[in-house]
Amino acid sequence: MVSSEALAERAGTTGAQVRKDLSSFGSFGTRGRGYGVDPLHARIREILGLTRPWQVALVGAGRIGSALHAYPHFRDRGFRIVAILDMDPAKIGGAWEGTPIRDVGELEAVVGAESVEIVILAVPASAAQPLAERAAAAGVRGILNFAPVRLRLPEGVEVNNVNLAVELEALSHALSLEDARR
Amino acid sequence: MVSSEALAERAGTTGAQVRKDLSSFGSFGTRGRGYGVDPLHARIREILGLTRPWQVALVGAGRIGSALHAYPHFRDRGFRIVAILDMDPAKIGGAWEGTPIRDVGELEAVVGAESVEIVILAVPASAAQPLAERAAAAGVRGILNFAPVRLRLPEGVEVNNVNLAVELEALSHALSLEDARR
DNA sequence: GCCAGCTTGTGAAAAACTTCACAAGAAAGG
DNA sequence: CCTTTCTTGTGAAGTTTTTCACAAGCTGGC
Ligand SMILES: NC(=O)c1ccc[n+]([C@@H]2O[C@H](COP(=O)([O-])OP(=O)(O)OC[C@H]3O[C@@H](n4cnc5c(N)ncnc54)[C@H](O)[C@@H]3O)[C@@H](O)[C@H]2O)c1
Ligand SMILES: NC(=O)c1ccc[n+]([C@@H]2O[C@H](COP(=O)([O-])OP(=O)(O)OC[C@H]3O[C@@H](n4cnc5c(N)ncnc54)[C@H](O)[C@@H]3O)[C@@H](O)[C@H]2O)c1
């Protein structure tokens, strides 16, 4: 068992916050004891949609793409990278851990054949918008975008942007504030 | 010149929001015209602490470290990766684009000699906490942490965590909600 | 079977954030 | 110089999120 306070401790929040958040999905704690770790874990996996595997295509077999492909936590949680696509002839025909790198021209075919629902976009900024549009048109429902551009896509396609420069800027901002206070 | 509405359009928010946010740093628009692009850009750079360079050490010369080192937007904005550190003897002694990869044992010495203020931590989860503590003790003020652990550090050290698995989970959560609605 | 000790679940209060809406001001054109 | 047009800056209103605080309820020990 684990109490809301213990969870809050780890997550960097308060017990009340944890309880309020969890209560919005029903009540699965036991008063006086806390939350059962296994049921809680199972419930959170359900909420996050991790109880079934997701077919993922990686578009862009560059440096960040390579790091992401090697990242074991994606597969752990049911995200299956079933295809890797690139435009570089030097890369096409190669393979990463058994997954072939294919020509990005095959994007639509691959999405159809493999029932790809999520695309990880790790291509240069200039290529991101057209590729996102092609993916969306081919039936992809979600895009995790690493290119530093705001994608414009039809309603119904979920986009999540990762901008690592912003993460560093948040740090320099915080440090500047500190400096200003002294 | 650019209006709050035009900025909002690009940022995915509303004009009122942009104006409220900017107004908290003073008033540097002109009524009837909008904001001057150059002064606005300069002011935002100031707010974010980007008007002076930051000395950065990259700890962990693995796949994600390599991608980050090659990422031009860091240097663009004044983040200078002045040192790369690793523990792997096969990597130590090598160099990336002229920056030598040094033994992580030299962390404290490098932080002192190069006036490193920010560390990018790209090491396995098990190594992150002790390295963060060493960096903090050596005088590092901010840490951008890619390892999937919550670092516990003394007050005054800024930590920013990047968790890419969470970004994918946010997508699967959104897609699951969609499925549930139908 | 009852009591003591915990911890949840949740209304109510407080705080934070966003939107509204408009007076104040700036520029451009006559 | 005056009028029209445009857009900021900002109080006030509205909404969302967080915190407070405590009754309800479970468990283990006696
Ligand atoms: N490297 C990083 O740490 C980092 C961090 C954050 C964001 N990003 C962003 O991620 C993207 C990729 O960065 P990277 O460092 O991996 O670059 P990279 O140059 O190493 O890789 C880009 C890959 O995309 C491929 N590509 C180019 N155009 C294509 C197209 N039209 N279709 C398919 N593939 C195409 C290239 O052949 C290459 O393999 C960039 O937008 C970059 O700004 C990178
Ligand atoms: N690869 C990804 O896309 C990705 C994404 C998100 C987070 N992460 C996290 O980033 C970290 C690094 O991932 P990676 O894929 O680059 O792993 P990696 O194995 O490619 O690289 C890790 C590097 O750290 C070095 N290292 C290990 N222990 C060290 C120590 N004590 N001191 C100094 N260096 C040490 C290793 O020699 C290696 O060079 C991990 O914590 C991982 O979970 C990776």
Short mmCIF file of C-alpha atoms (C1' of nucleotides) and ligand atoms in Angstrom, two decimals:
data_model
loop_
_atom_site.label_atom_id
_atom_site.label_comp_id
_atom_site.label_asym_id
_atom_site.label_seq_id
_atom_site.Cartn_x
_atom_site.Cartn_y
_atom_site.Cartn_z
CA MET A 1 0.00 0.00 0.00
CA VAL A 2 1.06 3.59 -0.54
CA SER A 3 -0.48 6.75 0.90
CA SER A 4 -1.32 9.89 -1.06
CA GLU A 5 1.30 11.69 1.02
CA ALA A 6 4.01 9.20 0.06
CA LEU A 7 3.09 9.50 -3.62
CA ALA A 8 3.10 13.28 -3.33
CA GLU A 9 6.54 13.18 -1.77
CA ARG A 10 7.90 11.37 -4.81
CA ALA A 11 6.03 13.41 -7.36
CA GLY A 12 6.85 16.75 -5.80
CA THR A 13 3.31 17.73 -4.92
CA THR A 14 0.88 17.51 -2.00
CA GLY A 15 -1.26 14.68 -0.68
CA ALA A 16 -4.45 16.67 -1.25
CA GLN A 17 -3.50 17.18 -4.88
CA VAL A 18 -2.87 13.46 -5.42
CA ARG A 19 -6.18 12.56 -3.83
CA LYS A 20 -8.14 15.13 -5.85
CA ASP A 21 -6.51 14.01 -9.07
CA LEU A 22 -7.11 10.31 -8.43
CA SER A 23 -10.66 10.92 -7.22
CA SER A 24 -11.57 12.30 -10.64
CA PHE A 25 -11.14 8.77 -12.00
CA GLY A 26 -13.19 7.09 -9.28
CA SER A 27 -12.29 6.06 -5.76
CA PHE A 28 -9.88 3.17 -5.51
CA GLY A 29 -8.09 3.81 -2.24
CA THR A 30 -8.98 2.34 1.13
CA ARG A 31 -9.41 4.77 4.01
CA GLY A 32 -6.90 4.37 6.76
CA ARG A 33 -4.53 2.39 4.51
CA GLY A 34 -3.87 4.23 1.26
CA TYR A 35 -3.81 2.93 -2.30
CA GLY A 36 -2.89 -0.61 -3.27
CA VAL A 37 0.17 -0.30 -5.47
CA ASP A 38 -0.82 -2.89 -8.05
CA PRO A 39 -4.43 -1.77 -8.55
CA LEU A 40 -3.28 1.84 -8.67
CA HIS A 41 -0.63 1.05 -11.24
CA ALA A 42 -3.14 -0.89 -13.32
CA ARG A 43 -5.68 1.93 -13.13
CA ILE A 44 -3.12 4.55 -14.20
CA ARG A 45 -2.05 2.37 -17.11
CA GLU A 46 -5.69 2.20 -18.18
CA ILE A 47 -6.14 5.96 -17.85
CA LEU A 48 -3.04 6.58 -19.95
CA GLY A 49 -4.12 4.09 -22.57
CA LEU A 50 -1.15 1.79 -21.96
CA THR A 51 -3.11 -1.44 -21.67
CA ARG A 52 -2.79 -2.07 -25.36
CA PRO A 53 0.19 -1.66 -27.69
CA TRP A 54 0.52 1.33 -30.02
CA GLN A 55 1.99 1.05 -33.50
CA VAL A 56 4.53 3.82 -33.97
CA ALA A 57 6.51 4.96 -37.01
CA LEU A 58 9.74 6.89 -36.57
CA VAL A 59 10.18 9.46 -39.33
CA GLY A 60 13.74 10.79 -39.47
CA ALA A 61 16.63 8.44 -38.81
CA GLY A 62 19.06 11.12 -37.64
CA ARG A 63 20.72 11.68 -34.31
CA ILE A 64 17.64 12.27 -32.25
CA GLY A 65 15.80 9.51 -34.06
CA SER A 66 18.61 7.11 -33.28
CA ALA A 67 18.55 8.02 -29.59
CA LEU A 68 14.80 7.60 -29.43
CA HIS A 69 14.92 4.26 -31.20
CA ALA A 70 17.38 2.99 -28.62
CA TYR A 71 15.32 4.27 -25.70
CA PRO A 72 13.96 1.15 -24.00
CA HIS A 73 11.18 2.89 -22.05
CA PHE A 74 9.09 3.35 -25.18
CA ARG A 75 8.88 -0.35 -25.92
CA ASP A 76 8.43 -1.08 -22.20
CA ARG A 77 5.22 0.89 -22.19
CA GLY A 78 3.80 -0.63 -25.30
CA PHE A 79 4.96 1.81 -27.95
CA ARG A 80 6.19 -0.40 -30.80
CA ILE A 81 8.37 1.28 -33.39
CA VAL A 82 7.26 -0.81 -36.34
CA ALA A 83 8.84 1.29 -39.07
CA ILE A 84 11.69 3.74 -39.58
CA LEU A 85 11.55 6.15 -42.52
CA ASP A 86 14.12 8.57 -43.93
CA MET A 87 14.93 10.30 -47.22
CA ASP A 88 18.70 9.83 -47.17
CA PRO A 89 19.71 7.14 -49.73
CA ALA A 90 22.74 6.35 -47.57
CA LYS A 91 20.42 5.34 -44.72
CA ILE A 92 17.60 3.71 -46.69
CA GLY A 93 18.15 -0.03 -46.89
CA GLY A 94 19.97 -0.12 -43.58
CA ALA A 95 18.40 -1.32 -40.36
CA TRP A 96 18.43 -0.56 -36.63
CA GLU A 97 18.18 -3.58 -34.38
CA GLY A 98 16.44 -5.49 -37.13
CA THR A 99 14.00 -2.77 -38.15
CA PRO A 100 14.68 -1.71 -41.73
CA ILE A 101 15.05 1.97 -42.63
CA ARG A 102 12.72 2.60 -45.53
CA ASP A 103 12.20 5.37 -48.05
CA VAL A 104 9.94 8.08 -46.68
CA GLY A 105 8.04 7.87 -49.96
CA GLU A 106 6.55 4.69 -48.57
CA LEU A 107 5.06 6.57 -45.59
CA GLU A 108 1.43 6.19 -46.66
CA ALA A 109 1.90 2.53 -47.55
CA VAL A 110 3.59 1.74 -44.26
CA VAL A 111 0.97 3.56 -42.20
CA GLY A 112 -1.72 1.55 -43.94
CA ALA A 113 0.03 -1.82 -43.82
CA GLU A 114 1.21 -1.57 -40.22
CA SER A 115 -1.83 0.29 -38.82
CA VAL A 116 0.42 3.04 -37.57
CA GLU A 117 -1.43 5.37 -35.20
CA ILE A 118 1.42 7.48 -33.85
CA VAL A 119 4.34 9.11 -35.68
CA ILE A 120 7.49 10.38 -34.03
CA LEU A 121 8.71 13.24 -36.22
CA ALA A 122 12.47 13.77 -35.96
CA VAL A 123 13.28 15.53 -39.21
CA PRO A 124 14.62 19.03 -39.95
CA ALA A 125 12.16 21.86 -39.30
CA SER A 126 11.66 22.54 -43.00
CA ALA A 127 10.45 18.98 -43.66
CA ALA A 128 8.16 18.66 -40.66
CA GLN A 129 4.93 20.36 -41.84
CA PRO A 130 4.56 18.49 -45.16
CA LEU A 131 5.42 15.16 -43.54
CA ALA A 132 2.94 15.79 -40.73
CA GLU A 133 0.24 16.53 -43.29
CA ARG A 134 1.02 13.35 -45.21
CA ALA A 135 0.96 11.30 -42.02
CA ALA A 136 -2.35 12.82 -40.95
CA ALA A 137 -3.88 12.23 -44.38
CA ALA A 138 -2.72 8.62 -44.24
CA GLY A 139 -4.65 8.10 -41.00
CA VAL A 140 -2.12 8.77 -38.26
CA ARG A 141 -3.90 10.00 -35.12
CA GLY A 142 -1.05 11.41 -33.03
CA ILE A 143 2.30 13.04 -33.71
CA LEU A 144 5.19 13.56 -31.33
CA ASN A 145 7.07 16.42 -32.95
CA PHE A 146 10.70 17.22 -32.21
CA ALA A 147 11.13 19.82 -34.95
CA PRO A 148 11.00 23.39 -33.68
CA VAL A 149 7.88 24.39 -35.62
CA ARG A 150 4.22 24.60 -34.69
CA LEU A 151 2.43 22.12 -36.91
CA ARG A 152 -0.91 23.12 -38.40
CA LEU A 153 -3.06 20.04 -38.81
CA PRO A 154 -6.73 19.24 -39.27
CA GLU A 155 -8.88 18.86 -36.17
CA GLY A 156 -8.66 15.46 -34.59
CA VAL A 157 -4.94 14.89 -34.97
CA GLU A 158 -3.20 15.12 -31.59
CA VAL A 159 0.16 16.87 -31.64
CA ASN A 160 2.64 16.96 -28.80
CA ASN A 161 5.68 19.18 -29.27
CA VAL A 162 9.04 18.64 -27.60
CA ASN A 163 11.31 21.65 -27.62
CA LEU A 164 14.56 21.05 -25.82
CA ALA A 165 15.86 24.58 -26.32
CA VAL A 166 12.91 25.79 -24.26
CA GLU A 167 13.93 23.45 -21.45
CA LEU A 168 17.36 25.03 -21.25
CA GLU A 169 15.85 28.50 -21.52
CA ALA A 170 13.63 27.75 -18.52
CA LEU A 171 16.82 27.06 -16.59
CA SER A 172 18.59 30.23 -17.68
CA HIS A 173 15.45 32.20 -16.87
CA ALA A 174 15.33 30.77 -13.35
CA LEU A 175 19.03 31.44 -12.82
CA SER A 176 18.67 35.01 -14.10
CA LEU A 177 15.86 35.62 -11.64
CA GLU A 178 18.13 34.40 -8.86
CA ASP A 179 20.85 36.77 -10.00
CA ALA A 180 18.40 39.67 -10.14
CA ARG A 181 17.26 39.00 -6.58
CA ARG A 182 20.79 39.58 -5.34
CA MET B 1 5.44 45.54 -35.81
CA VAL B 2 3.39 42.61 -34.62
CA SER B 3 0.07 42.63 -32.76
CA SER B 4 -0.77 40.57 -29.71
CA GLU B 5 -3.37 38.80 -31.83
CA ALA B 6 -0.81 37.82 -34.46
CA LEU B 7 1.55 36.51 -31.78
CA ALA B 8 -1.30 34.60 -30.17
CA GLU B 9 -2.16 33.00 -33.49
CA ARG B 10 1.37 31.58 -33.77
CA ALA B 11 1.65 30.55 -30.16
CA GLY B 12 -1.77 28.93 -29.99
CA THR B 13 -3.29 31.27 -27.44
CA THR B 14 -5.33 34.50 -27.30
CA GLY B 15 -4.39 38.14 -27.73
CA ALA B 16 -5.54 38.99 -24.22
CA GLN B 17 -3.26 36.31 -22.82
CA VAL B 18 -0.24 37.59 -24.73
CA ARG B 19 -0.89 41.15 -23.55
CA LYS B 20 -1.36 40.10 -19.91
CA ASP B 21 1.81 38.05 -19.97
CA LEU B 22 3.92 40.77 -21.58
CA SER B 23 2.45 43.46 -19.35
CA SER B 24 3.88 41.69 -16.32
CA PHE B 25 7.35 42.66 -17.57
CA GLY B 26 6.46 46.30 -18.24
CA SER B 27 4.73 47.91 -21.16
CA PHE B 28 6.67 47.95 -24.39
CA GLY B 29 3.99 47.94 -27.04
CA THR B 30 2.59 50.99 -28.76
CA ARG B 31 -1.18 51.41 -28.78
CA GLY B 32 -2.72 51.23 -32.18
CA ARG B 33 0.36 49.56 -33.68
CA GLY B 34 1.41 46.53 -31.68
CA TYR B 35 4.86 45.47 -30.53
CA GLY B 36 8.08 46.29 -32.35
CA VAL B 37 9.58 42.94 -33.31
CA ASP B 38 13.19 43.82 -32.49
CA PRO B 39 12.57 45.45 -29.11
CA LEU B 40 10.19 42.63 -28.18
CA HIS B 41 12.73 40.01 -29.15
CA ALA B 42 15.44 41.80 -27.20
CA ARG B 43 13.22 42.09 -24.14
CA ILE B 44 12.29 38.40 -24.21
CA ARG B 45 15.95 37.48 -24.52
CA GLU B 46 16.63 39.57 -21.43
CA ILE B 47 13.75 37.99 -19.51
CA LEU B 48 15.00 34.52 -20.38
CA GLY B 49 18.56 35.38 -19.42
CA LEU B 50 19.88 34.88 -22.94
CA THR B 51 21.81 38.13 -23.21
CA ARG B 52 24.92 36.51 -21.85
CA PRO B 53 26.44 33.13 -22.63
CA TRP B 54 26.09 30.19 -20.27
CA GLN B 55 28.88 27.68 -19.70
CA VAL B 56 27.44 24.18 -19.97
CA ALA B 57 28.94 20.76 -19.31
CA LEU B 58 27.47 17.68 -20.95
CA VAL B 59 27.69 14.67 -18.64
CA GLY B 60 27.07 11.41 -20.50
CA ALA B 61 28.38 11.01 -24.03
CA GLY B 62 25.85 8.42 -25.11
CA ARG B 63 23.14 8.51 -27.75
CA ILE B 64 21.06 11.31 -26.29
CA GLY B 65 24.20 13.24 -25.34
CA SER B 66 25.44 12.97 -28.89
CA ALA B 67 22.15 14.26 -30.32
CA LEU B 68 22.12 17.16 -27.89
CA HIS B 69 25.72 18.06 -28.64
CA ALA B 70 24.90 18.27 -32.35
CA TYR B 71 21.78 20.38 -31.74
CA PRO B 72 22.62 23.82 -33.12
CA HIS B 73 19.86 25.71 -31.28
CA PHE B 74 21.70 25.42 -27.96
CA ARG B 75 24.79 27.26 -29.17
CA ASP B 76 22.59 29.71 -31.08
CA ARG B 77 21.03 30.88 -27.86
CA GLY B 78 24.24 31.21 -25.95
CA PHE B 79 24.52 27.82 -24.30
CA ARG B 80 28.17 26.83 -24.77
CA ILE B 81 28.99 23.19 -24.23
CA VAL B 82 32.50 23.71 -22.91
CA ALA B 83 33.09 20.17 -21.66
CA ILE B 84 31.92 16.62 -22.29
CA LEU B 85 32.35 14.01 -19.56
CA ASP B 86 31.84 10.24 -19.55
CA MET B 87 33.03 7.20 -17.63
CA ASP B 88 33.56 4.86 -20.58
CA PRO B 89 37.31 4.41 -21.25
CA ALA B 90 36.48 3.77 -24.91
CA LYS B 91 35.02 7.27 -25.19
CA ILE B 92 37.39 9.20 -22.93
CA GLY B 93 40.16 10.75 -24.99
CA GLY B 94 37.97 11.12 -28.02
CA ALA B 95 36.37 14.37 -29.11
CA TRP B 96 33.16 15.69 -30.68
CA GLU B 97 33.64 18.57 -33.05
CA GLY B 98 36.84 19.52 -31.30
CA THR B 99 35.53 19.26 -27.75
CA PRO B 100 37.42 16.51 -25.92
CA ILE B 101 35.54 13.83 -23.98
CA ARG B 102 37.06 13.72 -20.52
CA ASP B 103 36.90 11.37 -17.56
CA VAL B 104 33.91 12.12 -15.35
CA GLY B 105 36.32 11.98 -12.41
CA GLU B 106 37.43 15.41 -13.53
CA LEU B 107 33.91 16.83 -13.11
CA GLU B 108 34.74 19.04 -10.15
CA ALA B 109 37.94 20.29 -11.74
CA VAL B 110 36.21 21.10 -15.03
CA VAL B 111 33.32 22.89 -13.33
CA GLY B 112 35.82 25.04 -11.45
CA ALA B 113 38.17 25.70 -14.36
CA GLU B 114 35.47 26.46 -16.92
CA SER B 115 33.03 28.23 -14.57
CA VAL B 116 30.33 25.76 -15.55
CA GLU B 117 26.90 26.89 -14.32
CA ILE B 118 24.64 24.39 -16.07
CA VAL B 119 24.99 20.62 -16.46
CA ILE B 120 23.10 18.52 -18.98
CA LEU B 121 22.75 15.08 -17.39
CA ALA B 122 22.41 12.32 -19.98
CA VAL B 123 23.56 9.25 -18.07
CA PRO B 124 21.76 6.07 -17.01
CA ALA B 125 19.20 6.55 -14.23
CA SER B 126 21.36 4.78 -11.67
CA ALA B 127 24.23 7.23 -12.15
CA ALA B 128 22.17 10.42 -12.18
CA GLN B 129 21.66 11.16 -8.46
CA PRO B 130 25.31 10.87 -7.38
CA LEU B 131 26.51 12.86 -10.39
CA ALA B 132 23.93 15.57 -9.73
CA GLU B 133 25.09 15.82 -6.14
CA ARG B 134 28.71 16.11 -7.22
CA ALA B 135 27.85 18.78 -9.78
CA ALA B 136 25.84 20.75 -7.21
CA ALA B 137 28.62 20.51 -4.64
CA ALA B 138 31.09 21.73 -7.26
CA GLY B 139 29.02 24.87 -7.76
CA VAL B 140 26.72 24.06 -10.66
CA ARG B 141 23.50 26.11 -10.40
CA GLY B 142 21.20 24.36 -12.86
CA ILE B 143 20.73 20.82 -14.15
CA LEU B 144 18.81 19.66 -17.21
CA ASN B 145 18.10 16.04 -16.38
CA PHE B 146 17.22 13.42 -19.01
CA ALA B 147 17.42 10.42 -16.68
CA PRO B 148 14.02 9.16 -15.56
CA VAL B 149 14.57 9.86 -11.85
CA ARG B 150 13.52 12.72 -9.61
CA LEU B 151 16.74 14.26 -8.34
CA ARG B 152 16.93 15.33 -4.71
CA LEU B 153 19.25 18.29 -4.40
CA PRO B 154 19.94 21.06 -1.90
CA GLU B 155 17.86 24.25 -2.11
CA GLY B 156 19.10 26.69 -4.67
CA VAL B 157 19.94 24.23 -7.43
CA GLU B 158 17.45 24.50 -10.28
CA VAL B 159 16.47 21.20 -11.86
CA ASN B 160 14.50 20.76 -15.05
CA ASN B 161 13.47 17.23 -15.96
CA VAL B 162 12.83 15.98 -19.48
CA ASN B 163 10.88 12.75 -19.69
CA LEU B 164 10.20 11.67 -23.24
CA ALA B 165 8.18 8.62 -22.25
CA VAL B 166 5.70 10.97 -20.59
CA GLU B 167 5.34 12.89 -23.87
CA LEU B 168 4.30 9.73 -25.69
CA GLU B 169 2.02 8.75 -22.82
CA ALA B 170 0.26 12.11 -23.12
CA LEU B 171 -0.48 11.18 -26.72
CA SER B 172 -1.80 7.73 -25.93
CA HIS B 173 -3.92 9.21 -23.15
CA ALA B 174 -5.47 11.73 -25.55
CA LEU B 175 -6.11 9.03 -28.16
CA SER B 176 -7.67 6.74 -25.56
CA LEU B 177 -10.03 9.52 -24.50
CA GLU B 178 -11.08 9.92 -28.13
CA ASP B 179 -11.73 6.19 -28.38
CA ALA B 180 -13.76 6.25 -25.19
CA ARG B 181 -15.93 9.09 -26.49
CA ARG B 182 -17.03 6.88 -29.34
"C1'" DG C 1 -16.88 -6.26 19.49
"C1'" DC C 2 -15.13 -1.97 20.36
"C1'" DC C 3 -11.66 1.54 20.39
"C1'" DA C 4 -7.63 4.07 18.59
"C1'" DG C 5 -5.11 5.48 14.85
"C1'" DC C 6 -4.74 6.49 10.12
"C1'" DT C 7 -5.94 7.94 5.54
"C1'" DT C 8 -9.28 8.60 1.99
"C1'" DG C 9 -12.78 11.33 -0.52
"C1'" DT C 10 -14.72 15.67 -0.96
"C1'" DG C 11 -17.29 20.01 -0.10
"C1'" DA C 12 -15.90 24.71 0.80
"C1'" DA C 13 -12.49 28.41 0.77
"C1'" DA C 14 -8.58 30.39 -1.24
"C1'" DA C 15 -5.53 31.28 -4.87
"C1'" DA C 16 -4.16 31.44 -9.52
"C1'" DC C 17 -5.12 32.03 -14.07
"C1'" DT C 18 -7.85 33.40 -18.22
"C1'" DT C 19 -11.16 36.04 -20.54
"C1'" DC C 20 -13.81 40.16 -21.11
"C1'" DA C 21 -14.35 44.67 -22.29
"C1'" DC C 22 -13.10 49.24 -22.68
"C1'" DA C 23 -10.65 53.69 -21.70
"C1'" DA C 24 -6.33 55.54 -23.10
"C1'" DG C 25 -3.24 56.50 -26.44
"C1'" DA C 26 -0.87 56.42 -30.99
"C1'" DA C 27 -0.65 57.12 -35.89
"C1'" DA C 28 -2.44 58.18 -40.50
"C1'" DG C 29 -5.12 60.73 -43.53
"C1'" DG C 30 -7.36 64.43 -44.66
"C1'" DC D 1 -5.63 70.16 -36.15
"C1'" DC D 2 -9.14 67.01 -35.93
"C1'" DT D 3 -11.22 62.65 -36.80
"C1'" DT D 4 -10.98 57.82 -37.65
"C1'" DT D 5 -8.96 53.56 -36.88
"C1'" DC D 6 -6.41 50.48 -34.51
"C1'" DT D 7 -4.33 48.07 -30.59
"C1'" DT D 8 -2.41 48.26 -26.08
"C1'" DG D 9 -2.71 47.91 -21.00
"C1'" DT D 10 -5.50 46.66 -17.33
"C1'" DG D 11 -9.29 46.51 -13.83
"C1'" DA D 12 -13.16 43.43 -13.22
"C1'" DA D 13 -15.55 39.21 -13.97
"C1'" DG D 14 -15.36 34.55 -14.71
"C1'" DT D 15 -13.21 30.07 -14.57
"C1'" DT D 16 -10.05 26.61 -13.13
"C1'" DT D 17 -6.91 24.74 -9.97
"C1'" DT D 18 -5.10 24.13 -5.46
"C1'" DT D 19 -5.38 23.98 -0.63
"C1'" DC D 20 -7.88 23.33 3.60
"C1'" DA D 21 -10.14 20.69 6.79
"C1'" DC D 22 -12.89 17.11 8.39
"C1'" DA D 23 -16.53 13.43 8.36
"C1'" DA D 24 -16.56 8.80 6.80
"C1'" DG D 25 -14.56 4.51 6.92
"C1'" DC D 26 -11.09 0.79 7.18
"C1'" DT D 27 -7.83 -2.06 10.09
"C1'" DG D 28 -5.43 -4.03 13.81
"C1'" DG D 29 -5.07 -4.75 18.60
"C1'" DC D 30 -7.04 -5.77 22.75
N1 LIG E 1 19.60 16.73 -31.91
C1 LIG E 1 18.86 17.14 -30.90
O1 LIG E 1 19.23 17.03 -29.73
C2 LIG E 1 17.54 17.75 -31.13
C3 LIG E 1 16.89 18.21 -30.04
C4 LIG E 1 15.63 18.75 -30.19
C5 LIG E 1 15.10 18.85 -31.45
N2 LIG E 1 15.76 18.42 -32.51
C6 LIG E 1 15.13 18.53 -33.80
O2 LIG E 1 14.90 17.23 -34.30
C7 LIG E 1 15.03 17.22 -35.69
C8 LIG E 1 16.09 16.22 -36.10
O3 LIG E 1 17.30 16.54 -35.45
P1 LIG E 1 18.57 15.64 -35.62
O4 LIG E 1 19.60 16.20 -34.74
O5 LIG E 1 18.21 14.21 -35.47
O6 LIG E 1 18.96 15.96 -37.15
P2 LIG E 1 19.74 15.01 -38.16
O7 LIG E 1 20.16 15.88 -39.27
O8 LIG E 1 20.74 14.19 -37.42
O9 LIG E 1 18.61 14.01 -38.67
C9 LIG E 1 17.55 14.39 -39.50
C10 LIG E 1 17.18 13.17 -40.34
O10 LIG E 1 16.02 13.48 -41.07
C11 LIG E 1 16.20 13.00 -42.41
N3 LIG E 1 15.35 13.78 -43.30
C12 LIG E 1 15.52 15.02 -43.78
N4 LIG E 1 14.50 15.38 -44.54
C13 LIG E 1 13.65 14.34 -44.58
C14 LIG E 1 12.41 14.10 -45.20
N5 LIG E 1 11.81 15.01 -45.94
N6 LIG E 1 11.82 12.91 -44.99
C15 LIG E 1 12.38 11.98 -44.21
N7 LIG E 1 13.55 12.16 -43.59
C16 LIG E 1 14.18 13.32 -43.78
C17 LIG E 1 17.66 13.17 -42.68
O11 LIG E 1 18.07 12.29 -43.73
C18 LIG E 1 18.26 12.78 -41.35
O12 LIG E 1 18.48 11.40 -41.26
C19 LIG E 1 15.37 18.64 -36.09
O13 LIG E 1 14.17 19.31 -36.41
C20 LIG E 1 15.94 19.22 -34.83
O14 LIG E 1 15.77 20.61 -34.75
C21 LIG E 1 16.98 17.85 -32.38
N1 LIG E 2 17.87 7.68 -25.77
C1 LIG E 2 16.81 8.42 -25.57
O1 LIG E 2 16.05 8.79 -26.49
C2 LIG E 2 16.47 8.90 -24.23
C3 LIG E 2 15.33 9.62 -24.08
C4 LIG E 2 14.99 10.10 -22.83
C5 LIG E 2 15.80 9.85 -21.77
N2 LIG E 2 16.89 9.13 -21.91
C6 LIG E 2 17.72 8.90 -20.73
O2 LIG E 2 18.96 9.54 -20.93
C7 LIG E 2 19.98 8.78 -20.32
C8 LIG E 2 21.01 8.42 -21.35
O3 LIG E 2 20.39 7.69 -22.40
P1 LIG E 2 21.20 7.22 -23.66
O4 LIG E 2 20.24 6.61 -24.58
O5 LIG E 2 22.07 8.33 -24.14
O6 LIG E 2 22.11 6.07 -23.02
P2 LIG E 2 23.53 5.56 -23.51
O7 LIG E 2 23.76 4.26 -22.82
O8 LIG E 2 23.63 5.66 -24.98
O9 LIG E 2 24.53 6.65 -22.91
C9 LIG E 2 24.81 6.79 -21.55
C10 LIG E 2 26.24 7.32 -21.42
O10 LIG E 2 26.50 7.61 -20.05
C11 LIG E 2 27.78 7.10 -19.74
N3 LIG E 2 27.84 6.86 -18.30
C12 LIG E 2 27.33 5.81 -17.60
N4 LIG E 2 27.60 5.97 -16.30
C13 LIG E 2 28.28 7.12 -16.17
C14 LIG E 2 28.83 7.81 -15.07
N5 LIG E 2 28.71 7.35 -13.82
N6 LIG E 2 29.46 8.98 -15.30
C15 LIG E 2 29.57 9.45 -16.55
N7 LIG E 2 29.07 8.85 -17.63
C16 LIG E 2 28.43 7.69 -17.43
C17 LIG E 2 27.95 5.86 -20.57
O11 LIG E 2 29.33 5.57 -20.74
C18 LIG E 2 27.28 6.29 -21.88
O12 LIG E 2 28.20 6.95 -22.73
C19 LIG E 2 19.29 7.59 -19.69
O13 LIG E 2 19.01 7.89 -18.34
C20 LIG E 2 18.02 7.46 -20.48
O14 LIG E 2 17.01 6.86 -19.72
C21 LIG E 2 17.27 8.67 -23.12
#
